[in-house]
Amino acid sequence: MHRFPATPSTPPPLQEIDDFTLCSRGVRLLVHRADLIHPAVSGNKWHKLRYNIETARERGHDTVLSFGGAYSNHIHALAAAAQSAGLKSIGVIRGELAAKLNPMLRAATAQGMTLHPMSRSRYRDKESAQTIEELRALFGDFFLIPEGGSNALGVRGCAEWIASIDARFDIACCPVGSGGTLAGVIAGLAGHRRALGVGVLKGEAHLQERVARLVQEYCGRAYSNWHIAPDYHHGGYAKFSPELLAFTRRFSARHDIPLEPIYTGKLFFALHDLVERDYFVPGTTLLALHTGGLQGLAGLRERAMAVM
Ligand SMILES: *Cc1c(COP(=O)(O)O)cnc(C)c1O
């Protein structure tokens, strides 16, 4: 029998960071190691895909289709999740496909995913009725999962995720890309404690709006106990500063927690910097969600040998 998700037999560990800066500011930092749940469907992707895959199957679809860039963790995770659920998958990829696929896309095709390149100009309109109709004409029936898996089903999975974590904390922290994870965290906290997102793309207003819209859609109401730190994108999505790369390497080595610089590196960099700037009152406990993404490291290294 095909199964997704195969529920992890033990919950991922909670790791406390032992660090001088934290100590001196009276702040505790706990890391929920969701990177360890599943080798291919790790971190937040497992939680965002779980009800999407379940719903696709319940509604009798045999194919799921979604969108992403050539280095998308979402596309990679979707390929593995769909395969283990016995579903076919189609990944609509922004831009042209290189003659030699990068390791992320190679892994996706190895898990049975059909890749469909889409020009950047068309990709901007990828979820328009006309484009979806054309995709249906090409591929037949499919269950559509938006880019990043950030729909109400993805939000639901992340809401249940945060609610299931057995830890005392004051602020739950996560990186923000398409916003579904933070929206789920906000929904799961249901007005209690606080959520802090670290934006990994440029354009704070845009992220803020997107998360607020997802929360409204899922909860039918707004919450105000959350915030996105806008100044830690290091130039934008998949852009890195030398400072960020150095921090990521040092933190990974010191605390034995693997990080990549696109999401989790920016999250921990931001938390460390905010602690140094006395942003948190002494006595605060932070819970950082390790959202995974480590399978992308191989692709990143191939792309940027020089910096990694
Ligand atoms: C996709 C991804 C995110 C972003 O999550 P969103 O729900 O899109 O905001 C964060 N961290 C990692 C490692 C990811 O792969």
CSV table of C-alpha atoms and ligand atoms in Angstrom, one decimal:
chain,number,residue,atom,x,y,z
A,1,MET,CA,0.0,0.0,0.0
A,2,HIS,CA,1.3,3.4,-0.9
A,3,ARG,CA,1.4,5.8,2.0
A,4,PHE,CA,2.1,9.5,2.5
A,5,PRO,CA,2.6,10.7,5.0
A,6,ALA,CA,4.2,8.0,6.9
A,7,THR,CA,3.9,9.5,10.3
A,8,PRO,CA,7.4,9.7,12.0
A,9,SER,CA,7.5,7.1,14.7
A,10,THR,CA,9.2,9.5,17.1
A,11,PRO,CA,8.8,13.3,17.2
A,12,PRO,CA,11.8,15.2,16.0
A,13,PRO,CA,14.2,16.2,18.8
A,14,LEU,CA,14.2,19.6,20.4
A,15,GLN,CA,17.7,20.9,20.7
A,16,GLU,CA,18.7,23.7,23.0
A,17,ILE,CA,21.4,26.0,21.7
A,18,ASP,CA,24.2,26.6,24.2
A,19,ASP,CA,25.7,29.9,23.2
A,20,PHE,CA,27.4,32.8,25.0
A,21,THR,CA,25.4,35.6,23.3
A,22,LEU,CA,22.1,33.9,24.2
A,23,CYS,CA,23.3,33.3,27.8
A,24,SER,CA,24.5,36.9,28.3
A,25,ARG,CA,21.1,38.2,27.1
A,26,GLY,CA,19.0,35.8,29.2
A,27,VAL,CA,17.4,34.3,26.0
A,28,ARG,CA,16.9,30.6,25.4
A,29,LEU,CA,16.8,29.2,21.9
A,30,LEU,CA,15.2,25.8,21.3
A,31,VAL,CA,15.4,24.2,17.8
A,32,HIS,CA,12.7,21.8,16.6
A,33,ARG,CA,14.7,19.5,14.3
A,34,ALA,CA,12.0,18.9,11.7
A,35,ASP,CA,14.9,18.5,9.2
A,36,LEU,CA,15.1,15.0,10.6
A,37,ILE,CA,11.6,13.8,9.8
A,38,HIS,CA,12.1,12.3,6.4
A,39,PRO,CA,15.1,12.3,4.0
A,40,ALA,CA,13.2,13.7,1.0
A,41,VAL,CA,10.1,15.3,2.4
A,42,SER,CA,11.7,17.2,5.2
A,43,GLY,CA,10.8,20.1,7.5
A,44,ASN,CA,7.9,22.2,6.6
A,45,LYS,CA,7.4,20.6,3.3
A,46,TRP,CA,6.2,17.4,5.0
A,47,HIS,CA,3.6,19.4,6.9
A,48,LYS,CA,2.5,21.5,3.9
A,49,LEU,CA,2.1,18.6,1.6
A,50,ARG,CA,0.4,16.2,3.9
A,51,TYR,CA,-3.2,17.4,3.5
A,52,ASN,CA,-2.6,18.4,-0.1
A,53,ILE,CA,-1.7,14.8,-1.0
A,54,GLU,CA,-4.4,13.4,1.2
A,55,THR,CA,-7.0,15.6,-0.5
A,56,ALA,CA,-5.8,14.8,-4.0
A,57,ARG,CA,-6.3,11.1,-3.2
A,58,GLU,CA,-9.7,11.6,-1.5
A,59,ARG,CA,-11.0,13.5,-4.5
A,60,GLY,CA,-9.9,10.7,-6.8
A,61,HIS,CA,-7.1,12.5,-8.7
A,62,ASP,CA,-4.2,10.4,-9.9
A,63,THR,CA,-1.9,13.3,-10.7
A,64,VAL,CA,-0.7,16.4,-8.8
A,65,LEU,CA,0.7,19.5,-10.4
A,66,SER,CA,2.7,22.3,-8.9
A,67,PHE,CA,5.1,25.1,-9.7
A,68,GLY,CA,8.6,26.1,-8.6
A,69,GLY,CA,12.0,27.4,-9.6
A,70,ALA,CA,14.8,25.1,-10.7
A,71,TYR,CA,16.1,24.8,-7.1
A,72,SER,CA,12.7,24.5,-5.4
A,73,ASN,CA,12.6,22.4,-2.3
A,74,HIS,CA,8.9,22.2,-2.7
A,75,ILE,CA,9.1,20.6,-6.2
A,76,HIS,CA,11.7,18.1,-4.9
A,77,ALA,CA,9.6,17.2,-1.9
A,78,LEU,CA,6.4,17.0,-3.9
A,79,ALA,CA,8.0,14.4,-6.3
A,80,ALA,CA,8.9,12.2,-3.4
A,81,ALA,CA,5.6,12.6,-1.5
A,82,ALA,CA,3.5,12.0,-4.7
A,83,GLN,CA,5.5,8.9,-5.5
A,84,SER,CA,5.1,7.4,-2.1
A,85,ALA,CA,1.3,8.1,-2.2
A,86,GLY,CA,1.0,6.4,-5.6
A,87,LEU,CA,0.3,9.6,-7.4
A,88,LYS,CA,1.8,11.0,-10.6
A,89,SER,CA,3.4,14.4,-10.4
A,90,ILE,CA,4.1,17.3,-12.7
A,91,GLY,CA,6.5,20.1,-11.9
A,92,VAL,CA,6.0,23.3,-13.8
A,93,ILE,CA,9.5,24.9,-13.7
A,94,ARG,CA,10.2,28.6,-14.1
A,95,GLY,CA,12.5,29.3,-17.0
A,96,GLU,CA,14.2,26.9,-19.4
A,97,LEU,CA,15.5,23.5,-18.4
A,98,ALA,CA,19.2,23.1,-18.7
A,99,ALA,CA,20.4,20.3,-20.9
A,100,LYS,CA,22.0,18.8,-17.9
A,101,LEU,CA,19.5,18.9,-15.0
A,102,ASN,CA,20.7,20.1,-11.6
A,103,PRO,CA,20.7,17.6,-8.8
A,104,MET,CA,17.3,18.8,-7.4
A,105,LEU,CA,15.5,18.3,-10.7
A,106,ARG,CA,17.4,15.1,-11.4
A,107,ALA,CA,16.1,13.8,-8.0
A,108,ALA,CA,12.6,14.9,-8.9
A,109,THR,CA,12.6,13.1,-12.2
A,110,ALA,CA,14.1,10.0,-10.5
A,111,GLN,CA,11.0,10.0,-8.3
A,112,GLY,CA,8.8,9.9,-11.4
A,113,MET,CA,8.0,13.6,-11.8
A,114,THR,CA,7.3,15.0,-15.2
A,115,LEU,CA,9.0,18.4,-15.6
A,116,HIS,CA,7.4,21.1,-17.7
A,117,PRO,CA,9.4,24.3,-18.3
A,118,MET,CA,7.6,27.6,-18.6
A,119,SER,CA,9.0,30.9,-19.8
A,120,ARG,CA,9.6,33.4,-17.1
A,121,SER,CA,7.1,35.8,-18.6
A,122,ARG,CA,4.3,33.2,-18.7
A,123,TYR,CA,5.3,31.9,-15.2
A,124,ARG,CA,4.3,35.3,-13.7
A,125,ASP,CA,0.7,34.4,-14.8
A,126,LYS,CA,1.0,30.7,-14.0
A,127,GLU,CA,-2.2,30.4,-12.0
A,128,SER,CA,-4.4,32.3,-14.5
A,129,ALA,CA,-7.4,30.5,-15.8
A,130,GLN,CA,-6.0,30.4,-19.3
A,131,THR,CA,-2.7,28.9,-18.3
A,132,ILE,CA,-4.3,26.3,-16.1
A,133,GLU,CA,-6.7,25.4,-19.0
A,134,GLU,CA,-3.7,24.9,-21.3
A,135,LEU,CA,-2.0,22.7,-18.7
A,136,ARG,CA,-5.1,20.6,-18.4
A,137,ALA,CA,-5.2,20.3,-22.2
A,138,LEU,CA,-1.6,19.1,-22.1
A,139,PHE,CA,-1.7,16.8,-19.0
A,140,GLY,CA,-5.4,15.9,-18.5
A,141,ASP,CA,-6.9,16.1,-15.0
A,142,PHE,CA,-4.7,17.0,-12.0
A,143,PHE,CA,-4.9,18.3,-8.5
A,144,LEU,CA,-3.4,21.8,-8.4
A,145,ILE,CA,-1.1,22.7,-5.6
A,146,PRO,CA,0.1,26.3,-5.6
A,147,GLU,CA,3.7,27.3,-5.6
A,148,GLY,CA,5.3,26.4,-2.3
A,149,GLY,CA,2.3,24.4,-1.3
A,150,SER,CA,1.0,27.5,0.5
A,151,ASN,CA,-2.8,27.0,0.3
A,152,ALA,CA,-5.3,26.4,3.1
A,153,LEU,CA,-4.4,22.7,3.2
A,154,GLY,CA,-0.7,23.6,3.6
A,155,VAL,CA,-1.6,26.1,6.3
A,156,ARG,CA,-3.7,23.5,8.1
A,157,GLY,CA,-0.7,21.1,8.2
A,158,CYS,CA,1.6,23.7,9.6
A,159,ALA,CA,-1.1,24.8,12.2
A,160,GLU,CA,-1.3,21.2,13.4
A,161,TRP,CA,2.5,21.0,13.4
A,162,ILE,CA,3.1,23.9,15.8
A,163,ALA,CA,0.2,22.8,18.0
A,164,SER,CA,1.8,19.4,18.3
A,165,ILE,CA,5.2,20.6,19.6
A,166,ASP,CA,5.5,19.9,23.3
A,167,ALA,CA,7.7,22.7,24.5
A,168,ARG,CA,7.4,25.9,26.5
A,169,PHE,CA,8.2,28.9,24.5
A,170,ASP,CA,7.3,32.5,24.0
A,171,ILE,CA,8.0,33.1,20.4
A,172,ALA,CA,7.8,30.6,17.5
A,173,CYS,CA,10.2,31.5,14.7
A,174,CYS,CA,10.5,30.4,11.1
A,175,PRO,CA,11.8,31.6,7.7
A,176,VAL,CA,9.2,33.1,5.3
A,177,GLY,CA,9.2,32.3,1.6
A,178,SER,CA,5.7,31.8,0.1
A,179,GLY,CA,4.3,32.4,3.6
A,180,GLY,CA,2.3,29.2,4.2
A,181,THR,CA,4.5,28.0,7.1
A,182,LEU,CA,4.2,31.3,9.1
A,183,ALA,CA,0.5,31.5,8.3
A,184,GLY,CA,0.1,28.0,9.8
A,185,VAL,CA,2.2,28.8,12.8
A,186,ILE,CA,0.0,31.9,13.4
A,187,ALA,CA,-3.2,29.8,13.0
A,188,GLY,CA,-1.9,27.1,15.3
A,189,LEU,CA,-1.0,29.6,18.0
A,190,ALA,CA,-4.5,30.9,17.8
A,191,GLY,CA,-3.7,34.2,19.4
A,192,HIS,CA,-1.4,32.8,22.1
A,193,ARG,CA,2.3,33.6,22.4
A,194,ARG,CA,3.9,35.2,19.4
A,195,ALA,CA,5.2,34.2,15.9
A,196,LEU,CA,8.3,35.8,14.3
A,197,GLY,CA,9.0,35.2,10.6
A,198,VAL,CA,12.3,36.0,8.9
A,199,GLY,CA,11.7,37.1,5.3
A,200,VAL,CA,14.1,35.5,2.8
A,201,LEU,CA,12.9,37.6,-0.1
A,202,LYS,CA,13.0,41.3,-0.7
A,203,GLY,CA,9.7,43.1,-0.3
A,204,GLU,CA,8.3,43.2,3.2
A,205,ALA,CA,4.9,44.6,2.4
A,206,HIS,CA,4.3,41.8,-0.1
A,207,LEU,CA,5.2,39.0,2.4
A,208,GLN,CA,3.2,40.6,5.1
A,209,GLU,CA,0.1,40.8,2.9
A,210,ARG,CA,0.5,37.2,1.7
A,211,VAL,CA,0.7,35.8,5.2
A,212,ALA,CA,-2.2,37.9,6.4
A,213,ARG,CA,-4.3,36.7,3.5
A,214,LEU,CA,-3.5,33.0,4.1
A,215,VAL,CA,-4.3,33.4,7.8
A,216,GLN,CA,-7.6,35.1,7.0
A,217,GLU,CA,-8.5,32.4,4.4
A,218,TYR,CA,-7.8,29.6,6.8
A,219,CYS,CA,-9.0,31.1,10.2
A,220,GLY,CA,-11.7,33.4,8.9
A,221,ARG,CA,-10.1,36.1,11.1
A,222,ALA,CA,-6.9,38.1,11.6
A,223,TYR,CA,-4.3,37.9,14.4
A,224,SER,CA,-1.9,40.5,15.5
A,225,ASN,CA,0.6,38.5,17.6
A,226,TRP,CA,3.1,38.1,14.7
A,227,HIS,CA,5.7,40.0,12.9
A,228,ILE,CA,8.1,39.5,9.9
A,229,ALA,CA,11.7,40.7,10.3
A,230,PRO,CA,12.3,42.3,6.9
A,231,ASP,CA,16.0,43.0,7.0
A,232,TYR,CA,17.6,39.6,6.8
A,233,HIS,CA,17.2,38.6,3.2
A,234,HIS,CA,20.8,39.4,2.4
A,235,GLY,CA,20.0,40.8,-1.1
A,236,GLY,CA,16.9,38.7,-1.9
A,237,TYR,CA,15.8,35.1,-2.5
A,238,ALA,CA,18.8,32.8,-2.9
A,239,LYS,CA,21.2,35.7,-2.5
A,240,PHE,CA,23.9,35.4,0.0
A,241,SER,CA,26.2,37.8,1.8
A,242,PRO,CA,29.7,36.6,2.9
A,243,GLU,CA,28.6,37.3,6.4
A,244,LEU,CA,25.6,35.0,6.1
A,245,LEU,CA,27.7,32.2,4.6
A,246,ALA,CA,30.3,32.5,7.4
A,247,PHE,CA,27.6,32.5,10.0
A,248,THR,CA,25.9,29.5,8.5
A,249,ARG,CA,29.1,27.5,8.5
A,250,ARG,CA,30.1,28.5,12.0
A,251,PHE,CA,26.7,27.8,13.5
A,252,SER,CA,26.3,24.4,11.8
A,253,ALA,CA,29.7,23.3,13.0
A,254,ARG,CA,29.4,24.6,16.5
A,255,HIS,CA,25.9,23.3,17.2
A,256,ASP,CA,25.9,20.2,14.9
A,257,ILE,CA,22.9,21.5,13.1
A,258,PRO,CA,23.1,21.4,9.3
A,259,LEU,CA,21.8,24.6,7.7
A,260,GLU,CA,21.5,25.9,4.1
A,261,PRO,CA,21.9,29.6,3.4
A,262,ILE,CA,18.5,30.2,1.6
A,263,TYR,CA,16.1,29.7,4.5
A,264,THR,CA,17.4,28.3,7.7
A,265,GLY,CA,20.8,30.1,7.6
A,266,LYS,CA,18.9,33.4,7.3
A,267,LEU,CA,16.6,32.4,10.1
A,268,PHE,CA,19.4,31.7,12.6
A,269,PHE,CA,21.4,34.7,11.4
A,270,ALA,CA,18.4,36.9,12.1
A,271,LEU,CA,17.8,35.4,15.6
A,272,HIS,CA,21.4,35.8,16.6
A,273,ASP,CA,21.5,39.4,15.4
A,274,LEU,CA,18.2,40.3,17.1
A,275,VAL,CA,19.5,38.8,20.4
A,276,GLU,CA,22.7,40.8,20.1
A,277,ARG,CA,20.6,43.9,19.6
A,278,ASP,CA,18.6,43.2,22.7
A,279,TYR,CA,15.4,42.8,20.7
A,280,PHE,CA,14.1,40.1,23.1
A,281,VAL,CA,13.5,40.8,26.7
A,282,PRO,CA,15.6,38.7,29.1
A,283,GLY,CA,13.7,35.5,30.1
A,284,THR,CA,12.3,35.0,26.5
A,285,THR,CA,12.3,31.4,25.1
A,286,LEU,CA,12.5,31.2,21.3
A,287,LEU,CA,11.4,28.1,19.4
A,288,ALA,CA,13.0,28.0,16.0
A,289,LEU,CA,11.5,25.6,13.5
A,290,HIS,CA,14.2,23.9,11.5
A,291,THR,CA,12.3,23.8,8.2
A,292,GLY,CA,14.7,21.4,6.5
A,293,GLY,CA,15.8,22.1,2.9
A,294,LEU,CA,19.1,20.3,3.2
A,295,GLN,CA,18.6,18.2,0.2
A,296,GLY,CA,19.0,21.4,-1.8
A,297,LEU,CA,22.6,21.8,-0.6
A,298,ALA,CA,23.9,19.5,-3.3
A,299,GLY,CA,22.4,21.7,-6.0
A,300,LEU,CA,23.6,24.9,-4.3
A,301,ARG,CA,27.1,23.5,-4.2
A,302,GLU,CA,27.0,22.6,-7.9
A,303,ARG,CA,25.8,26.1,-8.7
A,304,ALA,CA,28.1,28.0,-6.5
A,305,MET,CA,31.2,26.0,-5.8
A,306,ALA,CA,33.0,29.1,-5.0
A,307,VAL,CA,30.9,30.3,-2.1
A,308,MET,CA,29.9,27.1,-0.3
B,1,LIG,C1,10.1,26.1,1.4
B,1,LIG,C2,11.0,26.4,2.5
B,1,LIG,C3,10.6,27.5,3.4
B,1,LIG,C4,9.6,28.5,3.1
B,1,LIG,O1,8.3,28.2,3.6
B,1,LIG,P1,7.1,29.0,3.1
B,1,LIG,O2,5.9,28.3,3.7
B,1,LIG,O3,7.1,28.9,1.6
B,1,LIG,O4,7.2,30.4,3.6
B,1,LIG,C5,11.4,27.6,4.6
B,1,LIG,N1,12.4,26.8,4.8
B,1,LIG,C6,12.8,25.8,4.0
B,1,LIG,C7,14.0,25.0,4.3
B,1,LIG,C8,12.1,25.6,2.8
B,1,LIG,O5,12.4,24.6,2.0
